[in-house]
Structures are given as structure tokens and as C-alpha cells.
CSV table of N, CA and C and ligand atoms in Angstrom, one decimal:
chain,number,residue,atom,x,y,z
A,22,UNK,N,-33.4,4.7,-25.1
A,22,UNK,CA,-32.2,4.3,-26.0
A,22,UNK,C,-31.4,5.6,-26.3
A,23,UNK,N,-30.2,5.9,-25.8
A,23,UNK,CA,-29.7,6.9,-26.2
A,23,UNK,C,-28.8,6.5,-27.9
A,24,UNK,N,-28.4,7.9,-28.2
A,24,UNK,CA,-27.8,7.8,-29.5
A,24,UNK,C,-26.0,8.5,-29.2
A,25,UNK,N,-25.0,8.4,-30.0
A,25,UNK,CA,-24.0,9.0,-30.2
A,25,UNK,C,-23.9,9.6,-30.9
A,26,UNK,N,-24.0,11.0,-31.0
A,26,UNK,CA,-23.9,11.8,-31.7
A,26,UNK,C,-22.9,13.3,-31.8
A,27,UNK,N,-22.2,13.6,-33.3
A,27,UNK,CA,-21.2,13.8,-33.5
A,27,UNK,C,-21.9,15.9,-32.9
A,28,UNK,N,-20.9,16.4,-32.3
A,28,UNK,CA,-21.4,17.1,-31.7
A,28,UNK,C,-21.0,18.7,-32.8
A,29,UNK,N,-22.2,19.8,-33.2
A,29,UNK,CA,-22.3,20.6,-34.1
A,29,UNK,C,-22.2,21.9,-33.5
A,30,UNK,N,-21.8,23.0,-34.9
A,30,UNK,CA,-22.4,24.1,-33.7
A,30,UNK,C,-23.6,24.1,-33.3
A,31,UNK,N,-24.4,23.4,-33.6
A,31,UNK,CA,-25.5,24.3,-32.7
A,31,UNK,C,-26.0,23.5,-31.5
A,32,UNK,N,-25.2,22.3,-31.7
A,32,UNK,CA,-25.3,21.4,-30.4
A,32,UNK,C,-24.0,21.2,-29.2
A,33,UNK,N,-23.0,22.2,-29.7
A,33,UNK,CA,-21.9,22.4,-28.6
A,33,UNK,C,-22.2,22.9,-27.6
A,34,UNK,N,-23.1,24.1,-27.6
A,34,UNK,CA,-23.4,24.7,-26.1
A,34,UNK,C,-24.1,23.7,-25.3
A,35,UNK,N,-24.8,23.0,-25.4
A,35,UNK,CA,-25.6,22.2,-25.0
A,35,UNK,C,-24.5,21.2,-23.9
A,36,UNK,N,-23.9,20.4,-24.8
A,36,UNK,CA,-22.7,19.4,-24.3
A,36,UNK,C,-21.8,20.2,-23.5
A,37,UNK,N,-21.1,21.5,-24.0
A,37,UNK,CA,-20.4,22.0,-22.9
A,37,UNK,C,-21.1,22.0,-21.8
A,38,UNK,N,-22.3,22.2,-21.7
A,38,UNK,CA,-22.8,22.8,-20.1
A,38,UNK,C,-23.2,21.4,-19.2
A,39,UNK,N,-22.7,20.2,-19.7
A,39,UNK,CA,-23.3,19.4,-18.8
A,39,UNK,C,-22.2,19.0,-18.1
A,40,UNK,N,-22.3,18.5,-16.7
A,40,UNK,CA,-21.3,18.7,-15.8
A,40,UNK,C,-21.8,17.5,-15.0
A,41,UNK,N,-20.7,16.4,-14.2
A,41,UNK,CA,-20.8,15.7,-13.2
A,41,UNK,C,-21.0,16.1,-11.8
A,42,UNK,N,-21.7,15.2,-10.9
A,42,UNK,CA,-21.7,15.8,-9.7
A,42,UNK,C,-20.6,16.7,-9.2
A,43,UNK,N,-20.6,17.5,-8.6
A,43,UNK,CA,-19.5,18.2,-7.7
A,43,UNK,C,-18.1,17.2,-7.0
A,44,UNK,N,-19.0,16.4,-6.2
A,44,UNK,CA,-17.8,15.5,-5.7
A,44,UNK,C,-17.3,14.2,-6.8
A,45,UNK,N,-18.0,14.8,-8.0
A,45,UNK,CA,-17.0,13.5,-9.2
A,45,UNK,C,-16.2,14.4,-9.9
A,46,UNK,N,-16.2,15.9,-9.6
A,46,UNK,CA,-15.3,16.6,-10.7
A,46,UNK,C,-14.0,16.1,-10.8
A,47,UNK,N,-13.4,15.7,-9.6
A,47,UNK,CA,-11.9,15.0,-9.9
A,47,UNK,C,-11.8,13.7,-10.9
A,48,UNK,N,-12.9,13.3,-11.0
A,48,UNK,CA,-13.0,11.4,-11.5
A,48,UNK,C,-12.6,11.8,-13.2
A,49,UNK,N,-13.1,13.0,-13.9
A,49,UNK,CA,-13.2,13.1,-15.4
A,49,UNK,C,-12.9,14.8,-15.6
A,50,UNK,N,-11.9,15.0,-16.7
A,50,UNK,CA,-11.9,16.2,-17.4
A,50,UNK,C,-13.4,16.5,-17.6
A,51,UNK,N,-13.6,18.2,-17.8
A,51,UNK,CA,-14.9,19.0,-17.7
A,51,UNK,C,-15.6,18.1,-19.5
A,52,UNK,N,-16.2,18.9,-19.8
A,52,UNK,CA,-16.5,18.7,-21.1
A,52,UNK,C,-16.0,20.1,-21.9
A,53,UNK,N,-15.8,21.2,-21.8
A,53,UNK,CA,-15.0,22.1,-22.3
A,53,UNK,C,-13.1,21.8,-22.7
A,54,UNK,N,-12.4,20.8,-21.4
A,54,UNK,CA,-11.7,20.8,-21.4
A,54,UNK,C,-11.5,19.0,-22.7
A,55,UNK,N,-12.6,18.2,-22.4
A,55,UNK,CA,-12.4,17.3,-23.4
A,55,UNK,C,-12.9,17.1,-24.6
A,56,UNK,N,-13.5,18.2,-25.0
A,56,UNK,CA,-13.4,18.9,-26.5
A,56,UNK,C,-12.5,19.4,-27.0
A,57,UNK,N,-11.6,20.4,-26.3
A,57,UNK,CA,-10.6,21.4,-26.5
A,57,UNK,C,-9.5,20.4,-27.1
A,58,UNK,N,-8.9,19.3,-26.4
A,58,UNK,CA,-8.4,18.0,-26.4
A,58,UNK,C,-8.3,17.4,-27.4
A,59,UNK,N,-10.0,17.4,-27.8
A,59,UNK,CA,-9.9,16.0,-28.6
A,59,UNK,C,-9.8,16.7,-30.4
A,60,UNK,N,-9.3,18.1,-30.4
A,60,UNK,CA,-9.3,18.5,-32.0
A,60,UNK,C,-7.6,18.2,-31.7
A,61,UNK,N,-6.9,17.8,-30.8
A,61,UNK,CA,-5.6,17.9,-31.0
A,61,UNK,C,-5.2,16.2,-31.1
A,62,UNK,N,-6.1,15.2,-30.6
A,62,UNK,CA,-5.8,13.6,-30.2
A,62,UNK,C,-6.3,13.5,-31.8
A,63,UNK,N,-4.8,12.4,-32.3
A,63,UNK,CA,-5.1,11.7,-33.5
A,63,UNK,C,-6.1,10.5,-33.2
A,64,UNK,N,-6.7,10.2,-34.3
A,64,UNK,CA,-7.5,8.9,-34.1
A,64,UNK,C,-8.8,8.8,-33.0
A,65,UNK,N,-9.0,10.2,-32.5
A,65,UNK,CA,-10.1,10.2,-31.8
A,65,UNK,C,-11.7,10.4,-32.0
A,66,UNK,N,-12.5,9.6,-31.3
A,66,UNK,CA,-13.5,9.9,-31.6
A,66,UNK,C,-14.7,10.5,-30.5
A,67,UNK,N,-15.5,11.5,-30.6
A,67,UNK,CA,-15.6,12.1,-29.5
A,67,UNK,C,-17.3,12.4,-30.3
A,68,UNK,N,-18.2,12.0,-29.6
A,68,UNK,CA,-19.6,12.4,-29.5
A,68,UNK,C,-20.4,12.5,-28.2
A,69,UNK,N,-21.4,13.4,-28.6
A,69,UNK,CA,-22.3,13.5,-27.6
A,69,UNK,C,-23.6,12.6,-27.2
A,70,UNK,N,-23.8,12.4,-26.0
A,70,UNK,CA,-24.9,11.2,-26.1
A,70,UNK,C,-26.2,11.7,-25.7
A,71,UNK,N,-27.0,11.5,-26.3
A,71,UNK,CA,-28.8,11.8,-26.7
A,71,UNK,C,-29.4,10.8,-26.1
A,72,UNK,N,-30.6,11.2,-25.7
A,72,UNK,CA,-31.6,10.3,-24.7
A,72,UNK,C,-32.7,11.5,-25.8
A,73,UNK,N,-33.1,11.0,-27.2
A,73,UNK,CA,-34.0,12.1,-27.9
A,73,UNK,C,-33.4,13.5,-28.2
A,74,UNK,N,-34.2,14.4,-27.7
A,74,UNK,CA,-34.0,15.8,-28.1
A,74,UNK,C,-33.1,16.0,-26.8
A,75,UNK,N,-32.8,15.1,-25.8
A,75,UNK,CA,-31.9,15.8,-24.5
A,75,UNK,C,-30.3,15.1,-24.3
A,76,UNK,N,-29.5,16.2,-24.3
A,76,UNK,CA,-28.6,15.9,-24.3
A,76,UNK,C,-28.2,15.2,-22.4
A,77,UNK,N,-27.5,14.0,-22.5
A,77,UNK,CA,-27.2,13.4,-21.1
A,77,UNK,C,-25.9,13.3,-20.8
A,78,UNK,N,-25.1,13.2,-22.1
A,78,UNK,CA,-23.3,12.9,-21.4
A,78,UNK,C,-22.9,13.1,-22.7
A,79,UNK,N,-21.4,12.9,-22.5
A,79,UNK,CA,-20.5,12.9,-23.5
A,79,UNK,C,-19.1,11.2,-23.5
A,80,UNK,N,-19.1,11.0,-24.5
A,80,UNK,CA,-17.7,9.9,-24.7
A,80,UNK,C,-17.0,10.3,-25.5
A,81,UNK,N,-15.6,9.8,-25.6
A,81,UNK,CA,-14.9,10.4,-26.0
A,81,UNK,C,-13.4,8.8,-25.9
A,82,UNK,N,-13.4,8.0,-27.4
A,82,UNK,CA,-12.6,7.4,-27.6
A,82,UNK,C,-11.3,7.1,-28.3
A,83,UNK,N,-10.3,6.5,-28.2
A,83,UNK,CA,-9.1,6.6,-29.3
A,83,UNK,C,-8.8,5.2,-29.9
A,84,UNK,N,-8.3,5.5,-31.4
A,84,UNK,CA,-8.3,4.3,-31.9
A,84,UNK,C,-6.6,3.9,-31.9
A,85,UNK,N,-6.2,2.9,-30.9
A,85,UNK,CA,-4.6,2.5,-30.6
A,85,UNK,C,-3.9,1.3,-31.7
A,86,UNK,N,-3.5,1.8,-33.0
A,86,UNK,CA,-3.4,1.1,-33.9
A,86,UNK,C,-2.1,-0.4,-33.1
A,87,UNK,N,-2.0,-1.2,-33.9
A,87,UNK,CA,-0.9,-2.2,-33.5
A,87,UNK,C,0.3,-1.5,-33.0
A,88,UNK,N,1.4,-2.1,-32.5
A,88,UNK,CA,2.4,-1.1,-32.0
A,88,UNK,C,3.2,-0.6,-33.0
A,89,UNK,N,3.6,0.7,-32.9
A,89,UNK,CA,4.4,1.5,-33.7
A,89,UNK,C,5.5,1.5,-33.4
A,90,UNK,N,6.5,2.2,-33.9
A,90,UNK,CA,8.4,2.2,-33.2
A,90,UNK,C,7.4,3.6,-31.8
A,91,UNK,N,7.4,4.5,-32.2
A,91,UNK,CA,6.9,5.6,-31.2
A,91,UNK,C,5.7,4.9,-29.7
A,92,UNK,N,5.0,3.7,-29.9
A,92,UNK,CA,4.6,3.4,-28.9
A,92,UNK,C,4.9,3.7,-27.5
A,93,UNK,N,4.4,4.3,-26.5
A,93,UNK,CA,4.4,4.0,-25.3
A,93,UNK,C,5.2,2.9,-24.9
A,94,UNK,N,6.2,2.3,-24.7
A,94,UNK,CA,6.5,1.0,-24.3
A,94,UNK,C,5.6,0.6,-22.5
A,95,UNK,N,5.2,-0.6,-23.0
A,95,UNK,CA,4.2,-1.5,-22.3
A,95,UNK,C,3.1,-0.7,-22.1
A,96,UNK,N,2.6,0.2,-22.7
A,96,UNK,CA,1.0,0.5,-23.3
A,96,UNK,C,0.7,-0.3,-24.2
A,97,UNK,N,-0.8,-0.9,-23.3
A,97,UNK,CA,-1.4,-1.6,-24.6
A,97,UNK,C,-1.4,-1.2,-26.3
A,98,UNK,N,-1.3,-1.9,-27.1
A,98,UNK,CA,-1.7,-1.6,-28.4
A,98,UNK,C,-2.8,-2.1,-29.3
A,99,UNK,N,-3.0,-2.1,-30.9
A,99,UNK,CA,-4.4,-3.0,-31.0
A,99,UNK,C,-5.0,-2.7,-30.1
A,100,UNK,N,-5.4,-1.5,-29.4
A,100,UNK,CA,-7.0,-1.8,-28.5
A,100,UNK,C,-7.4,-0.4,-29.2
A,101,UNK,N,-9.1,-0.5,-28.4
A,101,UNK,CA,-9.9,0.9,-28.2
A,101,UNK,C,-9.7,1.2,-27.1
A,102,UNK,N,-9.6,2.7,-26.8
A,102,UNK,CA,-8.9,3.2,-26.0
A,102,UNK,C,-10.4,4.2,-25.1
A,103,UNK,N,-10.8,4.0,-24.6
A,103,UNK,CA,-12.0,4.8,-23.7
A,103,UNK,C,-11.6,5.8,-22.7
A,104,UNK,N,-11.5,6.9,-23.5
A,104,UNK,CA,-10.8,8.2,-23.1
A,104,UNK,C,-11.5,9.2,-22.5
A,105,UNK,N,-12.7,9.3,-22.6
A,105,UNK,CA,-13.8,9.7,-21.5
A,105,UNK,C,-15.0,9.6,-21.4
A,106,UNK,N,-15.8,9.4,-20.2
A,106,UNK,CA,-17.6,9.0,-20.2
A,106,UNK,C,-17.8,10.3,-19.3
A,107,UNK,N,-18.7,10.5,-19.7
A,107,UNK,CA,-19.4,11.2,-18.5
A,107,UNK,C,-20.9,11.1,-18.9
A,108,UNK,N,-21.7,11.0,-17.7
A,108,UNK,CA,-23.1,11.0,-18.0
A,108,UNK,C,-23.6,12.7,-16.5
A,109,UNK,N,-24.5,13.2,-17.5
A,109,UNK,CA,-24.8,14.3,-16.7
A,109,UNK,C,-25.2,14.1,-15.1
A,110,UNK,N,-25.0,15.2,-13.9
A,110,UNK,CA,-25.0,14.6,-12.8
A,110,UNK,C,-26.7,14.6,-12.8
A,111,UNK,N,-27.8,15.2,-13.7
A,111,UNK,CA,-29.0,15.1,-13.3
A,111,UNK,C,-29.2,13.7,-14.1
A,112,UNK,N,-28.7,13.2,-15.0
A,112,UNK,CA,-29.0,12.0,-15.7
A,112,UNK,C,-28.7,10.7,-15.3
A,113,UNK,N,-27.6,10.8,-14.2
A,113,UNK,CA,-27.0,9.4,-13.8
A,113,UNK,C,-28.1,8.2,-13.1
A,114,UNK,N,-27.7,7.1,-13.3
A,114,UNK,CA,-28.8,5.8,-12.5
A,114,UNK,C,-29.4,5.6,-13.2
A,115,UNK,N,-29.8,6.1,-14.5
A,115,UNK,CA,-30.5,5.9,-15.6
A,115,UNK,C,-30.5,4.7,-16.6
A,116,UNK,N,-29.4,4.1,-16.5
A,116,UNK,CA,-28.8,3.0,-17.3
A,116,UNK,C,-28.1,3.7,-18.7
A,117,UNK,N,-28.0,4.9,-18.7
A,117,UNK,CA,-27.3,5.6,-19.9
A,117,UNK,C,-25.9,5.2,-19.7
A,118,UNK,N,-25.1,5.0,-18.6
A,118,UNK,CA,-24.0,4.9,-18.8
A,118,UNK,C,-24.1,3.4,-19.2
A,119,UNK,N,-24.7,2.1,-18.9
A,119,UNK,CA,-24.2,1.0,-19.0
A,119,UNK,C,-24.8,1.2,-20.8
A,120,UNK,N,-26.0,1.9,-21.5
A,120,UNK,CA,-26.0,2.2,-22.9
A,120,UNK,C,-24.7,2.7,-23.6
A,121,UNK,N,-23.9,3.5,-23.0
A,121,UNK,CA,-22.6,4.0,-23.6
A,121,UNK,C,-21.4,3.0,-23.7
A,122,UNK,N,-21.5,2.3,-22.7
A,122,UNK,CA,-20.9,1.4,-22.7
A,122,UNK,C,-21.0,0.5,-24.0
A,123,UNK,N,-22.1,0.2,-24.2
A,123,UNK,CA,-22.5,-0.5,-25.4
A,123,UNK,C,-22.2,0.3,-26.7
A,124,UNK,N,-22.1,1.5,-26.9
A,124,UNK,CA,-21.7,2.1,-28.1
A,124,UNK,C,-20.3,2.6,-27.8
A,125,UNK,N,-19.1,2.4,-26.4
A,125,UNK,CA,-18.2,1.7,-26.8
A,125,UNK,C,-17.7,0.8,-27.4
A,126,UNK,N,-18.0,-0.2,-27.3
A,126,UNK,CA,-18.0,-1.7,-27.6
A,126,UNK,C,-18.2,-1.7,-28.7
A,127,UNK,N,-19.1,-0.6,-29.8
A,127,UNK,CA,-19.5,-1.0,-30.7
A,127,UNK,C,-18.7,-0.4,-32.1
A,128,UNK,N,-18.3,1.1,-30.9
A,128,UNK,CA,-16.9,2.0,-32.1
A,128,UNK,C,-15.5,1.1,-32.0
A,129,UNK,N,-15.1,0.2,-31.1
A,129,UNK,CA,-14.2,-0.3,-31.0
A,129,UNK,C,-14.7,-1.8,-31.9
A,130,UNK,N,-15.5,-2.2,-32.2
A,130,UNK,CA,-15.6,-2.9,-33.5
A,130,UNK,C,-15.4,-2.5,-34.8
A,131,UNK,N,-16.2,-1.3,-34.6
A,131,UNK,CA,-15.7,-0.8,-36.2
A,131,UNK,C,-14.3,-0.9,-36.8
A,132,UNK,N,-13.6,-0.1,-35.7
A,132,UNK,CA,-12.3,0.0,-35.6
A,132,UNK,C,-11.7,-1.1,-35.8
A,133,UNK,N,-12.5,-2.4,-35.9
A,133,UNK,CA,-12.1,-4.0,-35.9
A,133,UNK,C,-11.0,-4.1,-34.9
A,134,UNK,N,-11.1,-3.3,-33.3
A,134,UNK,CA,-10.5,-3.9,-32.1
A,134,UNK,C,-11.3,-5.0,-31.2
A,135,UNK,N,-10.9,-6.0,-30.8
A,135,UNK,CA,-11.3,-7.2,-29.8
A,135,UNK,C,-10.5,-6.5,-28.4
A,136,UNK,N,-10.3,-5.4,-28.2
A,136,UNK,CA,-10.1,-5.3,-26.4
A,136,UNK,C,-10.6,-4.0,-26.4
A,137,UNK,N,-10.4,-3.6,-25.4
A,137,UNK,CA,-10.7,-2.0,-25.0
A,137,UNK,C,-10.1,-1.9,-23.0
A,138,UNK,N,-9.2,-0.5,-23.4
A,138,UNK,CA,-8.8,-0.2,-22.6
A,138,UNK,C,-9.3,1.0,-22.1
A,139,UNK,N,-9.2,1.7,-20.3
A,139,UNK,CA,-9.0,3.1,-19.8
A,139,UNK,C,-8.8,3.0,-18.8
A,140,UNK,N,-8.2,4.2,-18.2
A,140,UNK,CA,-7.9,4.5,-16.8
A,140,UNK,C,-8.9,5.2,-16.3
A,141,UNK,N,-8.8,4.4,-15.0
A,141,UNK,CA,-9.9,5.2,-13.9
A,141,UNK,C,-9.2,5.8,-12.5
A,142,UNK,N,-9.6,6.8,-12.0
A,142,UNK,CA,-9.0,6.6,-10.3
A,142,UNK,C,-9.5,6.2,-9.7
A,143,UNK,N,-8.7,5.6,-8.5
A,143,UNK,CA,-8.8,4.5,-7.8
A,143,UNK,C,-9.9,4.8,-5.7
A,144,UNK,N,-9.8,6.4,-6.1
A,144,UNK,CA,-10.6,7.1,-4.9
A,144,UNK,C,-12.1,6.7,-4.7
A,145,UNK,N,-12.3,7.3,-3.5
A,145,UNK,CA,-13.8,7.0,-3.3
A,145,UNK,C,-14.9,7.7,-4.6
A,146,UNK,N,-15.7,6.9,-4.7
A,146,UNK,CA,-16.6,7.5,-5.9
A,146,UNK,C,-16.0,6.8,-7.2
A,147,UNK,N,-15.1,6.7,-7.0
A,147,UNK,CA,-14.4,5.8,-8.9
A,147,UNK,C,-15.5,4.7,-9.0
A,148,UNK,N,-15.3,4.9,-10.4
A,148,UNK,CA,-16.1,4.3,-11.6
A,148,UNK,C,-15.8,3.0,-11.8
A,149,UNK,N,-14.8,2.3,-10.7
A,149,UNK,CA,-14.3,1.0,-11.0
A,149,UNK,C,-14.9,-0.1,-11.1
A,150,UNK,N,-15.9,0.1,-10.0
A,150,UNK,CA,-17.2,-0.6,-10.0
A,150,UNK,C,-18.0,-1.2,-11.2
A,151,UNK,N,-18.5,0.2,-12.0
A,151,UNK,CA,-19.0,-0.1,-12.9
A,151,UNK,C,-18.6,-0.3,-14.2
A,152,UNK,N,-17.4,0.3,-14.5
A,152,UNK,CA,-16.6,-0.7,-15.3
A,152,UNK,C,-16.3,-1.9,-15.4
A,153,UNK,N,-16.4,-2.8,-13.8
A,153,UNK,CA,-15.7,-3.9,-13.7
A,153,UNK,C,-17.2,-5.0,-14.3
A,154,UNK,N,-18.6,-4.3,-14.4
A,154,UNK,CA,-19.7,-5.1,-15.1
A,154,UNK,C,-19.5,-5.4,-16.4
A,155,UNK,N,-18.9,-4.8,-16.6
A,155,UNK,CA,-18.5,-5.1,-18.7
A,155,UNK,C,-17.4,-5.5,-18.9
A,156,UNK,N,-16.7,-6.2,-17.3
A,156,UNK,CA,-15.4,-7.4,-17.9
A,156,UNK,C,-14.0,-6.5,-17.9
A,157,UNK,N,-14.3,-5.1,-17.5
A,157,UNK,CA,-12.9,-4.4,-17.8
A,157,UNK,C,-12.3,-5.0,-16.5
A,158,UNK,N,-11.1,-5.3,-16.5
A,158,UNK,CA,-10.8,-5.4,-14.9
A,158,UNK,C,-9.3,-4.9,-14.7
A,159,UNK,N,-8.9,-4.8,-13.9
A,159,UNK,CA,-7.3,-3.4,-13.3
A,159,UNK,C,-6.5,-4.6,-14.0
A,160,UNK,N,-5.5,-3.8,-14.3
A,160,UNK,CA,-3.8,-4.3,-14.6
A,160,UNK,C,-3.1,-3.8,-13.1
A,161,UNK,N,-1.7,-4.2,-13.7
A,161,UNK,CA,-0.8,-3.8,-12.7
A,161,UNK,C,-0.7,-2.4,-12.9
A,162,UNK,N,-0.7,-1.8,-14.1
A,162,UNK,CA,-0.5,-0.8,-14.5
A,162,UNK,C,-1.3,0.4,-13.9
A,163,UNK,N,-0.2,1.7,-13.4
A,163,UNK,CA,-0.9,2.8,-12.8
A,163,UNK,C,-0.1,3.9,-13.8
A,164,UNK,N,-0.8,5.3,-14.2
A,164,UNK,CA,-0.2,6.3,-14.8
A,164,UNK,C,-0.9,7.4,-14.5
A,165,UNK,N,-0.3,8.5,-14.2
A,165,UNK,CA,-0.9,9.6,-13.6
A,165,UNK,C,-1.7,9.3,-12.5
A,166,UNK,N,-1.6,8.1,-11.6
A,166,UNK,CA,-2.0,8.1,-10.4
A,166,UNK,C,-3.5,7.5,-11.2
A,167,UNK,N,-4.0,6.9,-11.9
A,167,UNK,CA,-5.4,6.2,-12.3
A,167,UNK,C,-4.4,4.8,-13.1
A,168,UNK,N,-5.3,3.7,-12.4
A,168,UNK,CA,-5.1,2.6,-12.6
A,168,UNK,C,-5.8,1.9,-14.3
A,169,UNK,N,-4.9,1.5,-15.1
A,169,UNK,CA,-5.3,0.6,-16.3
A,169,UNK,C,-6.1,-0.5,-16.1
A,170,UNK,N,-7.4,-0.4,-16.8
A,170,UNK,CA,-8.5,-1.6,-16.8
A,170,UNK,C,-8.2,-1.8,-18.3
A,171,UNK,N,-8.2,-3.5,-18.4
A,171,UNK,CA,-8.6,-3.7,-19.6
A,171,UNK,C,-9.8,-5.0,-19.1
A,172,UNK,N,-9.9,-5.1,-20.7
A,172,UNK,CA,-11.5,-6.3,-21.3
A,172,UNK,C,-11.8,-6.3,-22.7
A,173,UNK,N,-12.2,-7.4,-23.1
A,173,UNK,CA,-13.1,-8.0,-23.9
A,173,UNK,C,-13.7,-7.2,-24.7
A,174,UNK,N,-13.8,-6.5,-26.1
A,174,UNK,CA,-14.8,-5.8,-26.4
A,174,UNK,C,-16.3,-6.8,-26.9
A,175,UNK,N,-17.2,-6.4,-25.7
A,175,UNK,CA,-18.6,-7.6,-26.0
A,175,UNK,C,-19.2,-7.0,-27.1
A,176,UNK,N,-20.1,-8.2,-27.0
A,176,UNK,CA,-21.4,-8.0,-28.6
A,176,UNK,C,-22.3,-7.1,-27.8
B,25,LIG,C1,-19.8,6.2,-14.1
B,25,LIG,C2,-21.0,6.7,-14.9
B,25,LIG,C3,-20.5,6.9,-16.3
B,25,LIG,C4,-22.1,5.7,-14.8
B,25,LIG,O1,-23.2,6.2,-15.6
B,25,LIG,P1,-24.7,6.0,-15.1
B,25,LIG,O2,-25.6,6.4,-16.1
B,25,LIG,O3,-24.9,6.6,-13.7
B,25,LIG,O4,-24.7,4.4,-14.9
B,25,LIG,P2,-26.0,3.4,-15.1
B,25,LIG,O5,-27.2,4.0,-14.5
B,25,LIG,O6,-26.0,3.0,-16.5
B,25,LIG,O7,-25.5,2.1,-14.2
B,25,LIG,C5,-25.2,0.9,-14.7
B,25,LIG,C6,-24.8,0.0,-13.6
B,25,LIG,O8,-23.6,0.4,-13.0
B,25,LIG,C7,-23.7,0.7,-11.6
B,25,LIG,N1,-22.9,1.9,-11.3
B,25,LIG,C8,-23.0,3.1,-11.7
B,25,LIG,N2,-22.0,3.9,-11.3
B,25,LIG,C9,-21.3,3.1,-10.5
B,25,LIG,C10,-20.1,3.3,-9.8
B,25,LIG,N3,-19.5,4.5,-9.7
B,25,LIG,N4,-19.5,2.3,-9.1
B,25,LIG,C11,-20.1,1.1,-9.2
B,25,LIG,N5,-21.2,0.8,-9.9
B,25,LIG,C12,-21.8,1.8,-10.5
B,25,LIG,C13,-25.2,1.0,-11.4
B,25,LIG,O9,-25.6,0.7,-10.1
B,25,LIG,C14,-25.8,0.0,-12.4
B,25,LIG,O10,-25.8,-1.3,-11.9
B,25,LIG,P3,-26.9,-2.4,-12.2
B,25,LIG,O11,-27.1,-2.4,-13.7
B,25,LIG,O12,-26.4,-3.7,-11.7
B,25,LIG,O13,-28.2,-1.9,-11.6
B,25,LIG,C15,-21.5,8.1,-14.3
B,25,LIG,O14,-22.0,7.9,-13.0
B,25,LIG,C16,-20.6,9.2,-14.4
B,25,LIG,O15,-20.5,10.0,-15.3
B,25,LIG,N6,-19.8,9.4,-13.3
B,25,LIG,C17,-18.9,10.5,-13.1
B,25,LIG,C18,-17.8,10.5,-14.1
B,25,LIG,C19,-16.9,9.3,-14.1
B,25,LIG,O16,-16.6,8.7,-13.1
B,25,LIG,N7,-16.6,8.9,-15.4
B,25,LIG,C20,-15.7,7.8,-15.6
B,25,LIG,C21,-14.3,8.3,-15.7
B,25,LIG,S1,-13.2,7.0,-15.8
């Protein structure tokens, strides 16, 4: 069972140093770079994920209030926004990502959102796959070259 956990100093070095496979570095920002980020993203929520005393990945989500005048036009709104997963490259196949998944699902309740949105790339090795098991599935929508999934936030 992993945990979410809000990440400290004395638990930052830990989380910076975990890194995805080599050939997934293009799929997700580092973890250095989506920390650095997430002190500047309003409404963000960003922890580290525990399997015990070992750190395995990081997420990192935004809370997309109803639409504003400033809105993105035709960006979803009212949703949770899943701004980044990563599970470590020695951790993966573990079922920790489909666990994170679930503690998406669960900060986007809080948040009292019913959808959740993210962009993935659409290259070999994308995550589309396994997004597409929790009901996210593509829009028309492409930005910065990674295609918009939405879905359902499950129980
Ligand atoms: C994608 C990622 C988060 C999945 O985490 P994980 O811990 O390896 O996944 P799990 O072990 O929980 O796998 C859950 C299920 O998804 C499947 N799955 C995992 N990665 C997949 C992929 N890239 N494509 C399709 N299915 C995948 C697994 O086979 C498993 O299926 P099953 O339950 O039917 O057996 C992880 O591999 C990762 O960090 N990848 C690199 C970074 C990335 O792509 N992040 C997403 C950016 S949008």
C-alpha cells in the first residue's frame, strides 16, 4: 500500500533522486524540475509516494476551479487536473502506479471534482495505455504536442 506524502526537508533529496527509465525521460518532467514548478502552480498539489520507509514516485495535481473570465478557452474546467506521475524506474510493474491512480481519484474528491483530466504523449512507451484502465480516454484535444485524456473520477 503506498502513501502520499507531502514532501519535507529531510525527505526532498530522497524524491529528487528518483528518476524514470532512460527511454521514458521524454514521457514526464524530472522530479527536480516538477518541484521547482509546483511552488509557482496555484492550486497545486504535489506529494511524494511511499511504499513504507521507501520512497517510489512522485504526483503532482491541480485543482481547475469552474470556469473563470481568464480560463483557457475550451480547457476543461471543474476538473482535477493530473499534472504529473512518475513511479521510479526500479519500482515500476509493481502496481504502485495503478495505487496512485487511486489517490488521484481520491484528491480530486476532496476537491469535490467528478472528472479528472491530463495530457500524455502520444510516442512509443506513452502511458496511454495505462491511463486508458481508469476510464481516462483521448479528446480531440492536442497541446504541446500531448494529447488530452479525460474520465470519470472512480470510488
Ligand atoms: C506509467 C507509470 C506511472 C505506471 O506505473 P507502474 O507502477 O509501472 O504501473 P502498475 O504496475 O501499477 O501497472 C498497472 C497496470 O497498467 C499497465 N501499464 C503500466 N504501464 C503501462 C503503459 N505504459 N502502457 C500500458 N499499460 C501499462 C500494467 O501492465 C498494469 O496492468 P494490469 O493491472 O492489467 O496488470 C510508470 O510506468 C511511469 O512512471 N512511467 C514513466 C513516466 C510516465 O509515463 N508518466 C506518465 C506521464 S503522463
Amino acid at each position: 500500500m503506498i502513501e502520499a506524502r507531502e514532501i519535507s526537508r529531510e525527505s526532498v533529496n530522497r524524491i529528487l533522486r528518483l528518476k524514470v527509465r532512460e527511454d521514458q525521460a521524454f514521457l514526464v518532467a524530472s522530479n527536480p524540475v516538477t518541484i521547482a514548478q509546483a511552488h509557482y502552480e496555484p492550486n497545486s498539489w504535489l506529494r511524494g509516494l511511499w511504499s513504507g520507509e521507501l520512497p517510489v514516485g512522485l504526483i503532482a495535481m491541480i485543482d481547475i476551479p469552474p470556469a473563470t473570465p481568464e480560463a483557457d478557452k475550451g480547457f476543461p474546467t471543474n476538473v482535477a487536473y493530473l499534472w504529473r506521475l512518475m513511479i521510479d524506474a526500479d519500482q515500476q510493474g509493481k502496481g504502485y502506479g495503478r495505487e496512485a491512480m487511486q489517490l488521484a481519484f481520491g484528491q480530486a474528491r476532496i476537491w469535490g471534482r467528478s472528472t479528472l483530466c491530463l495530457h500524455v504523449a502520444e510516442k512509443a512507451g506513452s502511458a496511454i495505455g495505462f491511463y486508458r484502465k481508469f476510464g481516462l480516454e483521448p479528446t480531440n484535444r492536442v497541446d504541446d504536442g500531448e494529447r488530452l485524456l479525460i474520465g470519470s473520477v472512480r470510488r
